[in-house]
Short mmCIF file of C-alpha atoms and ligand atoms in Angstrom, two decimals:
data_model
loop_
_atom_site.label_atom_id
_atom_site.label_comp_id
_atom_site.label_asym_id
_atom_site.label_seq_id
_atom_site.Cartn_x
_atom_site.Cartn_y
_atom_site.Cartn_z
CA UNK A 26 -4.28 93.23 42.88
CA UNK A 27 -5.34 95.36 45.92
CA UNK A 28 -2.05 97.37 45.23
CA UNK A 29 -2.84 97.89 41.56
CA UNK A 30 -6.48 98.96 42.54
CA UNK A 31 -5.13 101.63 44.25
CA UNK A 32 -2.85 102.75 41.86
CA UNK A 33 -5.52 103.11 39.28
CA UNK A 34 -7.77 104.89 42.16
CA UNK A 35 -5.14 107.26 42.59
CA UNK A 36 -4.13 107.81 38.93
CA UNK A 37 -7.94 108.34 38.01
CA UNK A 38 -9.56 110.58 41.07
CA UNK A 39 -6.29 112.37 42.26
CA UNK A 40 -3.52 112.23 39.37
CA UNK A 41 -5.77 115.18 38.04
CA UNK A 42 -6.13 117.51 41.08
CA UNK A 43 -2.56 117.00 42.28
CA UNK A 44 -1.64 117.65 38.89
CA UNK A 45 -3.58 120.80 38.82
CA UNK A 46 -2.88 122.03 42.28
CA UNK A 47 0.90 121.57 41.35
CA UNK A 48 0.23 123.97 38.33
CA UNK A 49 -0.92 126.62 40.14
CA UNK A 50 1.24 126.67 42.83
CA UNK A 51 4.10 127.04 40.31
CA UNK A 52 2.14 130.05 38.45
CA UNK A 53 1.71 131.67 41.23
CA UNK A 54 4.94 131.45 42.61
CA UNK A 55 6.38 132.78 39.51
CA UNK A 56 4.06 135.90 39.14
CA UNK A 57 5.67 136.53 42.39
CA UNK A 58 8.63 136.01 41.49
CA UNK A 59 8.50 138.36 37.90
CA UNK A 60 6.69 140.78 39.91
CA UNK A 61 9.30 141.41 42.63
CA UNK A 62 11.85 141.34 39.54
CA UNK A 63 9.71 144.29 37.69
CA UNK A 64 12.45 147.42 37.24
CA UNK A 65 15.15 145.08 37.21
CA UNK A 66 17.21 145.80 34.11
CA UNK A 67 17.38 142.19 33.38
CA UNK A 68 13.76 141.72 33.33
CA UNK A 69 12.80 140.15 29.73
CA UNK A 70 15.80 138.17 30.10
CA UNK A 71 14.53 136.80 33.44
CA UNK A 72 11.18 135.76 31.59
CA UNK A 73 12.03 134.70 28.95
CA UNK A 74 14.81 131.99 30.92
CA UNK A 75 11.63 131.29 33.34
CA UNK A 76 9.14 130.80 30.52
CA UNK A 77 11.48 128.33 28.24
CA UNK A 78 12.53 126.41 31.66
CA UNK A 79 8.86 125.80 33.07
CA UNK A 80 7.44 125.75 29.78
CA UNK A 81 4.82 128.64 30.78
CA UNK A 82 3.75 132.26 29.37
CA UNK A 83 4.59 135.52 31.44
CA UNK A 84 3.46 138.98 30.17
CA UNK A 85 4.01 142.03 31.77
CA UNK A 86 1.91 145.02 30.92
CA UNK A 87 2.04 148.88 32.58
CA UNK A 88 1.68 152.72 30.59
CA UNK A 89 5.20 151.76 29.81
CA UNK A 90 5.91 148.40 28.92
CA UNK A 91 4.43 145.42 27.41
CA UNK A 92 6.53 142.16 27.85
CA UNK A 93 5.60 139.56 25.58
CA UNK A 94 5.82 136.49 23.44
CA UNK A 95 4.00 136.21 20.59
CA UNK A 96 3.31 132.17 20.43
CA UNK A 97 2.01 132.81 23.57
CA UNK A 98 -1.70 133.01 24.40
CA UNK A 99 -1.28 135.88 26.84
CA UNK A 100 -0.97 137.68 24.19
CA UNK A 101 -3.77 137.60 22.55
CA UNK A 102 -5.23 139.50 25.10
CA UNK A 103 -6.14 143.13 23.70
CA UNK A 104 -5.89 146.44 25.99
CA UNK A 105 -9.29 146.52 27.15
CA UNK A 106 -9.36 142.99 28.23
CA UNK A 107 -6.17 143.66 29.77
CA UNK A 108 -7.59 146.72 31.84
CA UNK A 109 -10.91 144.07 32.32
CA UNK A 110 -8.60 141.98 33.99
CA UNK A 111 -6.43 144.20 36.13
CA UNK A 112 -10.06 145.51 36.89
CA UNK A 113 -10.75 142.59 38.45
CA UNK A 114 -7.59 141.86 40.07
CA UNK A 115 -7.42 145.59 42.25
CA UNK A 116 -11.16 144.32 43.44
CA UNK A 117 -9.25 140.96 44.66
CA UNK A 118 -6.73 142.64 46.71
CA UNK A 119 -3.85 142.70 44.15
CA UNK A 120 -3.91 139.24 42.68
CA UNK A 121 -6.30 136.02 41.52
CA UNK A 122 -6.00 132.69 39.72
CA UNK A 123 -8.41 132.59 36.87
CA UNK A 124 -9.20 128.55 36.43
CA UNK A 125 -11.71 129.36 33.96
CA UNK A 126 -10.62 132.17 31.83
CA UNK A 127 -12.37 131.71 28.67
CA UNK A 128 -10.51 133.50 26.00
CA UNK A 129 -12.45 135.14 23.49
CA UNK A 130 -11.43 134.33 20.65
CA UNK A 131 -9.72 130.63 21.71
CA UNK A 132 -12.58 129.87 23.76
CA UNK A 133 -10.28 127.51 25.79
CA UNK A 134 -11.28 126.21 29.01
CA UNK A 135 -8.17 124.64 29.92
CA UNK A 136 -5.93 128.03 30.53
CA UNK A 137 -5.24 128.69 33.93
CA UNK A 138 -4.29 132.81 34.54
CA UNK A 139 -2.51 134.14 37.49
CA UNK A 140 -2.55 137.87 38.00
CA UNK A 141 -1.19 140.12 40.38
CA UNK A 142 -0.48 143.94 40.41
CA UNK A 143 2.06 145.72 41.59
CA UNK A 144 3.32 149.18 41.52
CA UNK A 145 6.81 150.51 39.63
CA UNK A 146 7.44 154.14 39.73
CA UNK A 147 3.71 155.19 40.50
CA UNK A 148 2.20 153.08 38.16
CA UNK A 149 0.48 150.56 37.80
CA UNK A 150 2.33 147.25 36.26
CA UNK A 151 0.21 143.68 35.65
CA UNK A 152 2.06 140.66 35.68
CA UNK A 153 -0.08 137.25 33.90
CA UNK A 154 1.22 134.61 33.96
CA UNK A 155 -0.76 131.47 32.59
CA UNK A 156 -0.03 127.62 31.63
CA UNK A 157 -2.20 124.83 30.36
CA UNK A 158 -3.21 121.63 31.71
CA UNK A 159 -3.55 119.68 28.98
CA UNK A 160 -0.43 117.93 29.21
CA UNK A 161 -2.15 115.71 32.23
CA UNK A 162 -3.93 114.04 29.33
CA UNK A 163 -0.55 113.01 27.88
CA UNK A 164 1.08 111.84 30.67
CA UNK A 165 -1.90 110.03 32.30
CA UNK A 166 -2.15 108.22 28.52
CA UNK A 167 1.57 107.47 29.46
CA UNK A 168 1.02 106.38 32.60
CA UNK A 169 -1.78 104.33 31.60
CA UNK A 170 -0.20 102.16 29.12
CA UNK A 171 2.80 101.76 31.41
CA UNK A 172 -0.04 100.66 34.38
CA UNK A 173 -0.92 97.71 31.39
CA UNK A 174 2.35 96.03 31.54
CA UNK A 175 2.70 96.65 35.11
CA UNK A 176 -0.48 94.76 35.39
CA UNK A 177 0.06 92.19 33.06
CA UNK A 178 3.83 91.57 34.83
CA UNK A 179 1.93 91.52 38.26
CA UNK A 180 -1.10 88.89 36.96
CA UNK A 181 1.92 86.89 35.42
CA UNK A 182 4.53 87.14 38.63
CA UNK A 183 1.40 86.02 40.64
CA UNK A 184 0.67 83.30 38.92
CA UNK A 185 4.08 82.17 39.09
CA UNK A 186 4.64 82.59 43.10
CA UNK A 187 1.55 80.99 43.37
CA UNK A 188 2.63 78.01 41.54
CA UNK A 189 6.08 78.09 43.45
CA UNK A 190 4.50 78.66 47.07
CA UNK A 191 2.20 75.86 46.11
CA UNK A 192 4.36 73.53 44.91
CA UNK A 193 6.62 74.60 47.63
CA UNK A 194 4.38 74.89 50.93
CA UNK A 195 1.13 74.15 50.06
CA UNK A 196 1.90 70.43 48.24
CA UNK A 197 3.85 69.18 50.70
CA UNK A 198 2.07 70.86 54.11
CA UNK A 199 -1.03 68.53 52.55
CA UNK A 200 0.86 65.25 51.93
CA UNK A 201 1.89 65.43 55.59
CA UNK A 202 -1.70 65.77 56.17
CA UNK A 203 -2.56 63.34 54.58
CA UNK A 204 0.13 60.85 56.30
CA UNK A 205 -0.46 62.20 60.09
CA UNK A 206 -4.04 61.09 60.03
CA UNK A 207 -1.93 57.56 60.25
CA UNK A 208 0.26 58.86 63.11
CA UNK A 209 -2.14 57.95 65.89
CA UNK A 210 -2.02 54.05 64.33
CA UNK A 211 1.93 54.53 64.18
CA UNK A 212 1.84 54.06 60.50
CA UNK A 213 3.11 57.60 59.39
CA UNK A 214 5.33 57.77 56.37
CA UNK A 215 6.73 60.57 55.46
CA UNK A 216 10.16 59.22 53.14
CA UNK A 217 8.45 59.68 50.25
CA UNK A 218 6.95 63.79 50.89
CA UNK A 219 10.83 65.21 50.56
CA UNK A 220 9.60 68.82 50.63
CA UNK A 221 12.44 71.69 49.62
CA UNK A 222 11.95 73.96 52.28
CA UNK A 223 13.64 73.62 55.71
CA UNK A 224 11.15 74.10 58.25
CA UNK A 225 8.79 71.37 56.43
CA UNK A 226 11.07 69.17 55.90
CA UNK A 227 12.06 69.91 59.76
CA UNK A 228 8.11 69.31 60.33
CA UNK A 229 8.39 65.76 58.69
CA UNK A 230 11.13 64.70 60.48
CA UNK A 231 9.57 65.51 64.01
CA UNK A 232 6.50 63.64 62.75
CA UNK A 233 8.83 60.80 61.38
CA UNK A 234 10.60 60.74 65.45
CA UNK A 235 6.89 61.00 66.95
CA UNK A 236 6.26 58.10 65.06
CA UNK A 237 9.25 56.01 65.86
CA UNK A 238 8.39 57.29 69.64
CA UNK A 239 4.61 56.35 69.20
CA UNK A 240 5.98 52.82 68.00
CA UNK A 241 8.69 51.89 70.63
CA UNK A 242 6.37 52.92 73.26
CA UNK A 243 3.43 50.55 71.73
CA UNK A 244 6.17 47.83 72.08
CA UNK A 245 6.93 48.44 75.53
CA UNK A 246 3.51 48.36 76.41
CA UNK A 247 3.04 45.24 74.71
CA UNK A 248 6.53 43.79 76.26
CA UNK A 249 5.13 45.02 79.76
CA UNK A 250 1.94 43.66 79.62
CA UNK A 251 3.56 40.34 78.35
CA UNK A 252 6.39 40.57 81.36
CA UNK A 253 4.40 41.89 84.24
CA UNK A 254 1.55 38.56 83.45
CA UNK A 255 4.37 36.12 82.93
CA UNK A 256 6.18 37.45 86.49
CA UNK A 257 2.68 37.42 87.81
CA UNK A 258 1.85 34.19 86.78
CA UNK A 259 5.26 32.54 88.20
CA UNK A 260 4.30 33.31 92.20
CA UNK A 261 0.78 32.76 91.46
CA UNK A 262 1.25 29.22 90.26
CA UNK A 263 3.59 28.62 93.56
CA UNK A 264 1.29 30.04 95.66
CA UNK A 265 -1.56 27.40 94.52
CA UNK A 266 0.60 24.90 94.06
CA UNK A 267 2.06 25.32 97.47
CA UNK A 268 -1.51 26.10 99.34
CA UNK A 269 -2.82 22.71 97.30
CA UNK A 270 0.33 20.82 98.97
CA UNK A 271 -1.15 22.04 102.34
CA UNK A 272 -4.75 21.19 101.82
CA UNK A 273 -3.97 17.66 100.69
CA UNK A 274 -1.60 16.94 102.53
CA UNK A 275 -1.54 18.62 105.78
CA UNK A 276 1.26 16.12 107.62
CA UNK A 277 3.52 17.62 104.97
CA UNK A 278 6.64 20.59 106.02
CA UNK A 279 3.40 23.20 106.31
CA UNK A 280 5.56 25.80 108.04
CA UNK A 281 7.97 25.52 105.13
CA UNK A 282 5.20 25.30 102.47
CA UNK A 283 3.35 28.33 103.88
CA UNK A 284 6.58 30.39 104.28
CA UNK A 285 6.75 29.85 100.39
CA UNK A 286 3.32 31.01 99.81
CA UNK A 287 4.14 34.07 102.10
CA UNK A 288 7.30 34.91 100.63
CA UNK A 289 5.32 34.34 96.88
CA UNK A 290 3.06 36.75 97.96
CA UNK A 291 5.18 39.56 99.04
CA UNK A 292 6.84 39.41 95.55
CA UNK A 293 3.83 39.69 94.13
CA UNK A 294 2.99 42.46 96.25
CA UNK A 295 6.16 44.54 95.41
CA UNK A 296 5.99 43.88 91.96
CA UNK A 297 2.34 45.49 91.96
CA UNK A 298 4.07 48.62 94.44
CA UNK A 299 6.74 48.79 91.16
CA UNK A 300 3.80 49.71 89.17
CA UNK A 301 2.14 51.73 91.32
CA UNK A 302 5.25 54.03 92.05
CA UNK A 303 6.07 54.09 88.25
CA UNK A 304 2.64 54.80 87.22
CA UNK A 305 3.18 58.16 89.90
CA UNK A 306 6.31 59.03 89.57
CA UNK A 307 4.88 59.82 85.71
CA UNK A 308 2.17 61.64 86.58
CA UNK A 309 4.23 63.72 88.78
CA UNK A 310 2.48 62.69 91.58
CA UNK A 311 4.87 62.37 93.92
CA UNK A 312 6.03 64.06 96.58
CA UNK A 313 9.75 63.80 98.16
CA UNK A 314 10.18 63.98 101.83
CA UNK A 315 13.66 66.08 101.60
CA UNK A 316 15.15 66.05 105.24
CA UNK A 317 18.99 66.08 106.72
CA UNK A 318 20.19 62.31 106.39
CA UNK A 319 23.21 60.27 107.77
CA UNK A 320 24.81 58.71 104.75
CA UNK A 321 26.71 56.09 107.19
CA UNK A 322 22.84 55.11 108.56
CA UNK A 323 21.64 55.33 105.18
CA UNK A 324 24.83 52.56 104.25
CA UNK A 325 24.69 50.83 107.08
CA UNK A 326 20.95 49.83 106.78
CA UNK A 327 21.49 49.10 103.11
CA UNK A 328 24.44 46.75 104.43
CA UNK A 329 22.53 44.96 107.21
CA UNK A 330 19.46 44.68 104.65
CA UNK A 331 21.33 42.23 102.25
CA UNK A 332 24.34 40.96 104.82
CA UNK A 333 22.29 37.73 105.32
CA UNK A 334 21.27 37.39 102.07
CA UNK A 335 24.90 37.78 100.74
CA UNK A 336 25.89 35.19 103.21
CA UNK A 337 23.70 32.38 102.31
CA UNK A 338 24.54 32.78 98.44
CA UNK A 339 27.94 33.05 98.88
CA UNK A 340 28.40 36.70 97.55
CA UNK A 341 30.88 38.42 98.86
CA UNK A 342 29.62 41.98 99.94
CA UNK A 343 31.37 44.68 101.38
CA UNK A 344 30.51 48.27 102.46
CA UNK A 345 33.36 50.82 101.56
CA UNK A 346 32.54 53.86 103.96
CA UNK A 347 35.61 55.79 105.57
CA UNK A 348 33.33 59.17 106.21
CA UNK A 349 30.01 60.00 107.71
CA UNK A 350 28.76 62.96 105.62
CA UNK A 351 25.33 64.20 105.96
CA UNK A 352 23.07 65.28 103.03
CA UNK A 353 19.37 66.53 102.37
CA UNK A 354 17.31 63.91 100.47
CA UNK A 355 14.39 61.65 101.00
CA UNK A 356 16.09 59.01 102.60
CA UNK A 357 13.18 55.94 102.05
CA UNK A 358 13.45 56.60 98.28
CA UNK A 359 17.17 56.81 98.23
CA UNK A 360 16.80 53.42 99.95
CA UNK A 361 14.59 52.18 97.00
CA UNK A 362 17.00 53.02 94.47
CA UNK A 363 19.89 51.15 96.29
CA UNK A 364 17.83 48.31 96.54
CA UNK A 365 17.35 48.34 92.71
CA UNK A 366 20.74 48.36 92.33
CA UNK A 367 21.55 45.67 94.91
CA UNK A 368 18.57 43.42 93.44
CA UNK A 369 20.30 43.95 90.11
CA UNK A 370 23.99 43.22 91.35
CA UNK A 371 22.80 40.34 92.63
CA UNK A 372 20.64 39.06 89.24
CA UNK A 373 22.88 39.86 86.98
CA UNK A 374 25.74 37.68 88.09
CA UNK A 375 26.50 34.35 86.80
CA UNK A 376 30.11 33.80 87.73
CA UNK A 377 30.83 31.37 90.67
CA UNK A 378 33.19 34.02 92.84
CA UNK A 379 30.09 36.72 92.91
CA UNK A 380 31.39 39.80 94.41
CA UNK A 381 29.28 43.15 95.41
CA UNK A 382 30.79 46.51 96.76
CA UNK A 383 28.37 49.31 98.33
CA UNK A 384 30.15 52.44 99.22
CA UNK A 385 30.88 55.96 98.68
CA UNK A 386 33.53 58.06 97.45
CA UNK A 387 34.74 61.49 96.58
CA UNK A 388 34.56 62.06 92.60
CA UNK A 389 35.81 65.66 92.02
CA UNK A 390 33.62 68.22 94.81
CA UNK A 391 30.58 65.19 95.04
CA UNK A 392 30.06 62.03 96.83
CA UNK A 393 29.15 59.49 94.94
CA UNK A 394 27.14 56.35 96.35
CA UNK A 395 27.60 53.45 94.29
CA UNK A 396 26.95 49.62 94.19
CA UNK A 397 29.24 47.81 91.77
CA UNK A 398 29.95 44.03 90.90
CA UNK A 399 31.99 41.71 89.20
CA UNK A 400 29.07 40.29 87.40
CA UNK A 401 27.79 40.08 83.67
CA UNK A 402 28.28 43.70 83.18
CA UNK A 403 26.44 45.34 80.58
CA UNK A 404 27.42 45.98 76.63
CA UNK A 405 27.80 49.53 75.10
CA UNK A 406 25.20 49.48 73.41
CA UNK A 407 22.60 48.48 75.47
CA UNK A 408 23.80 51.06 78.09
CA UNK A 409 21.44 53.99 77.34
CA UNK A 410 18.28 51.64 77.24
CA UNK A 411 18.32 50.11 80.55
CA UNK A 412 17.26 53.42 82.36
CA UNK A 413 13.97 53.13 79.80
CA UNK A 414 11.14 51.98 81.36
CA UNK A 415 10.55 47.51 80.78
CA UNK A 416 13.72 47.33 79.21
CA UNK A 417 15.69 43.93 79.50
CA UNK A 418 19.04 43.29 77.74
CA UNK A 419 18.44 39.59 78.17
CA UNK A 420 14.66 38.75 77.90
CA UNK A 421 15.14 35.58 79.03
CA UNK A 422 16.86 35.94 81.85
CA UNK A 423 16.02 32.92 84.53
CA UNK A 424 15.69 35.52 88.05
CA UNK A 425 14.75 34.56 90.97
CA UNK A 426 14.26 37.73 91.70
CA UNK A 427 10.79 39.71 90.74
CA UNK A 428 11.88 41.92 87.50
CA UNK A 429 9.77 43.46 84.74
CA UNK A 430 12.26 45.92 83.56
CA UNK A 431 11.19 48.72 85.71
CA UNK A 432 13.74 48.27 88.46
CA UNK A 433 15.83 51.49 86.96
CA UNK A 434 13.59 53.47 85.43
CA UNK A 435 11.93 53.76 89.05
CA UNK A 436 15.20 54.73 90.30
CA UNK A 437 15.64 57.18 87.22
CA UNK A 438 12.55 58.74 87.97
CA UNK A 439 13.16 59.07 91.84
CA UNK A 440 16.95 60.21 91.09
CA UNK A 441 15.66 63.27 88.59
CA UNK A 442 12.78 63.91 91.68
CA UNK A 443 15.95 64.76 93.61
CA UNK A 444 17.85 66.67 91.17
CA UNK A 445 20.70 64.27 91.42
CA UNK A 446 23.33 62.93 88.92
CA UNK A 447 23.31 59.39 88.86
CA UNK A 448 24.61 56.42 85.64
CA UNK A 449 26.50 53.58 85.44
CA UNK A 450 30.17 52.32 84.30
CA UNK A 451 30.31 48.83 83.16
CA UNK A 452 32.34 46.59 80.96
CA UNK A 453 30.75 43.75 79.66
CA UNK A 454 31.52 40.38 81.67
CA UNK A 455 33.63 42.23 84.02
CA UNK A 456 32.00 44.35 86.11
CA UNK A 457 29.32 47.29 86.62
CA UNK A 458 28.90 50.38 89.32
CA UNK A 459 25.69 51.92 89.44
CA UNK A 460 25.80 54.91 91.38
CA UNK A 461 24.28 58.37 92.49
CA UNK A 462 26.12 61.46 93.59
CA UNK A 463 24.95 63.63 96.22
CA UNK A 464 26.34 66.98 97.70
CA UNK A 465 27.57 67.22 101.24
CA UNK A 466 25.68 69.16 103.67
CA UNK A 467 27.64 71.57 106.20
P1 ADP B 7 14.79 44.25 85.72
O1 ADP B 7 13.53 44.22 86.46
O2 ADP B 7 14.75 43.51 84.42
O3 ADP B 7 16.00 43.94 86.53
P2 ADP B 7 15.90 46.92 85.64
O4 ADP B 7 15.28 48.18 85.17
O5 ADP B 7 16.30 46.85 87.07
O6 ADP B 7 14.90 45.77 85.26
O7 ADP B 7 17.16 46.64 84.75
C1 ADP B 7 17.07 46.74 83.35
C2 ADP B 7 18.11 45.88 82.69
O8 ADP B 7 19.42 46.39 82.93
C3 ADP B 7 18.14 44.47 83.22
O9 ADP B 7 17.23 43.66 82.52
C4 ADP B 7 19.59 44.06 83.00
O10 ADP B 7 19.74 43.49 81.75
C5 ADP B 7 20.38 45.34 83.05
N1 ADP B 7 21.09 45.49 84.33
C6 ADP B 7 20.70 46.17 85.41
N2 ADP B 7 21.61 46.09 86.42
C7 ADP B 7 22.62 45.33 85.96
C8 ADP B 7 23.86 44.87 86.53
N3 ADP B 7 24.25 45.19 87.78
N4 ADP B 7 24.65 44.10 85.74
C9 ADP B 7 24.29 43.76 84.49
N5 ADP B 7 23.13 44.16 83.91
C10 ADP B 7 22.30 44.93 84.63
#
């Protein structure tokens, strides 16, 4: 509409004067252009090609000559009028434009006369030259009815993008509305919107994914609250049922009974440092204490940490470590992670001849630290999800061992910290290697 408005602004206050000033300017140039032509033997040809071509009337008048058509209002101009105007034309320095000639006897105020004098031979020769501007009437009328359908087309192909963009954008931008004031409650639906452009559609899936997301993570929640009190509960009940035993009756194994309580408590404690770490490692909020280590001392320590244990349950554990190679890392949370992994090759092993290998070894240009065992290994498809945080393949797993589920997606977080590649191979009932690789320093 704003585009139309101009056109008609344009076609009403300036169609006219452009119109005009276009006039003129071609007038003029042709009085110049007769008047350098005067004693050219091919004069009334030349005007009368120029006058049927631009439609205009020329008339050239001196002692000797008076070029002229007769349909042509010039030429109703008697010789006194004629020496009126040429009059009139020495005052202006040898030519004017007359925009308001009145004619006498046509009394029409829509003749525009150019003049100019020049000399042939000693004498004095006028050149007129005059057209009308009444054809702006015509063509504005033209243009005019032509603007009607162009508006009419516009009002129409208006109300028709309208409808499209609506039914298009607008329709389905405001049924997604509609269904993301449900996203925070996880109920968003958006099967049934099926808009037909790409980057809504696009839009509805995302909000469809942040749903799914806004779900699983509700369950987890739910699942961790539900693991963390049932693991809580376990050492909690030991610890008062073992501190009861003492009170009541204190000729009973104390030492034993209170090395229970103790060793209730500490899982208790590290279960609550799981959380804690988790909790910061997703805020960002901690820092890594990067530093030159020993991989053998880092190994070794590892090794001496569960020898004991490995002994007393049977499992046979070996460290696999033909190279000391040093690396930059934070050693105490590289620690963490292979306890994680030890804790877990440990759990997850039901079979009577329980074996666990901690070692490293050269995969392509990295090292790769690793802690694999012939236990329950883990199926394919669970194998993306374990790294999530409180995910358990088997939910009911009987552990003796503290485990909510968080176990790897501590050492996931602590791994990224460091920049490091880390996964697991594992075929189910067979075997799995959990492992990091690291890059050698010097
Ligand atoms: P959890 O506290 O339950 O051990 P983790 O994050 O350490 O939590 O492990 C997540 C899940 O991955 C475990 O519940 C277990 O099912 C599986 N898993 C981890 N390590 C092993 C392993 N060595 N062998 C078989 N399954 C494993």
């Amino acid at each position: 509409m704003l585009i139309l408005g101009l056109i008609y602004i344009s076609q009403t206050f300036f169609l006219e004067d452009s119109y005009k000033k276009n006039k003129i300017a071609s007038i003029e140039n042709i009085g110049n252009k007769v008047a350098s032509n005067i004693g050219n033997s091919k004069l009334e040809e030349i005007i009368k090609s120029i006058s049927l071509e631009e439609e205009i009337c020329i008339r050239v008048v001196s002692n000797e000559m008076d070029i002229k058509d007769n349909a042509c209002p010039l030429s109703k101009f008697d010789y006194k009028e004629i020496s009126d105007i040429a009059y009139i034309i020495k005052e202006n320095d040898g030519r004017k434009l007359f925009d308001d000639y009145r004619m006498k006897d046509l009394k029409r105020d829509d003749l525009y006369v150019y003049g100019e004098l020049t000399k042939y031979k000693n004498n004095d020769v006028l050149v007129l030259v005059s057209t009308l501007v009444r054809p702006i009437s015509a063509t504005e009328k033209a243009i005019q009815s032509q603007y009607h359908i162009i508006v009419i087309i516009v009002i129409v192909m208006t109300i028709a993008l309208a409808f499209i963009f609506s039914k298009l954008l607008l329709k389905p931008i405001n049924k997604i509305k509609k269904e993301a004031t449900n996203l925070s409650k996880g109920n968003y639906d958006g099967s049934h919107i099926k808009p037909n452009n790409l980057e809504i559609n696009e839009l509805n899936n995302t909000l469809e994914k942040a749903n799914e997301e806004i779900l699983k993570a509700d369950k987890a929640k739910k699942e961790l609250i539900g693991n963390v009190s049932h693991d809580l509960r376990t050492p909690l009940t030991m610890i008062i049922g073992y501190a009861e035993m003492i009170k009541d009756m204190p000729d009973e194994d104390v030492t034993k009974n209170a090395d229970t309580i103790i060793e209730e408590a500490k899982r208790l404690s590290s279960l609550v440092d799981d959380l804690v770490d988790i909790s910061n490692y997703e805020t960002k909020n901690i820092e890594f204490n990067m530093q030159e280590i020993s991989i053998r001392n880092l190994l070794e320590d590892v090794y001496n940490q569960y020898k004991h244990y490995c002994d007393i349950q049977n499992v046979e554990f070996t460290l696999m470590l033909n190279e000391d190679i040093r690396t930059i890392a934070d050693e105490k949370r590289l620690k963490q992670v292979l306890y994680n992994f030890m804790n877990n090759a440990l759990n997850y092993n039901d079979k009577d001849d329980k074996t666990i290998e901690l070692g490293l070894k050269k995969v392509n240009d990295k090292y790769r630290i690793y802690v694999r065992d012939n236990g329950n290994g883990i199926k394919n498809e669970d194998i993306e999800k374990i790294w999530d945080r409180y995910y358990k393949v088997d939910k009911n797993h009987k552990r003796h061992h503290l485990g909510s589920g968080i176990g790897l997606a501590l050492s996931k977080s602590i791994l990224e910290g460091m920049h490091l590649h880390f996964g697991v191979e594992s075929v189910y009932n067979e075997f799995s290697e959990f492992y990091f690789d690291i890059d050698k320093y010097n």
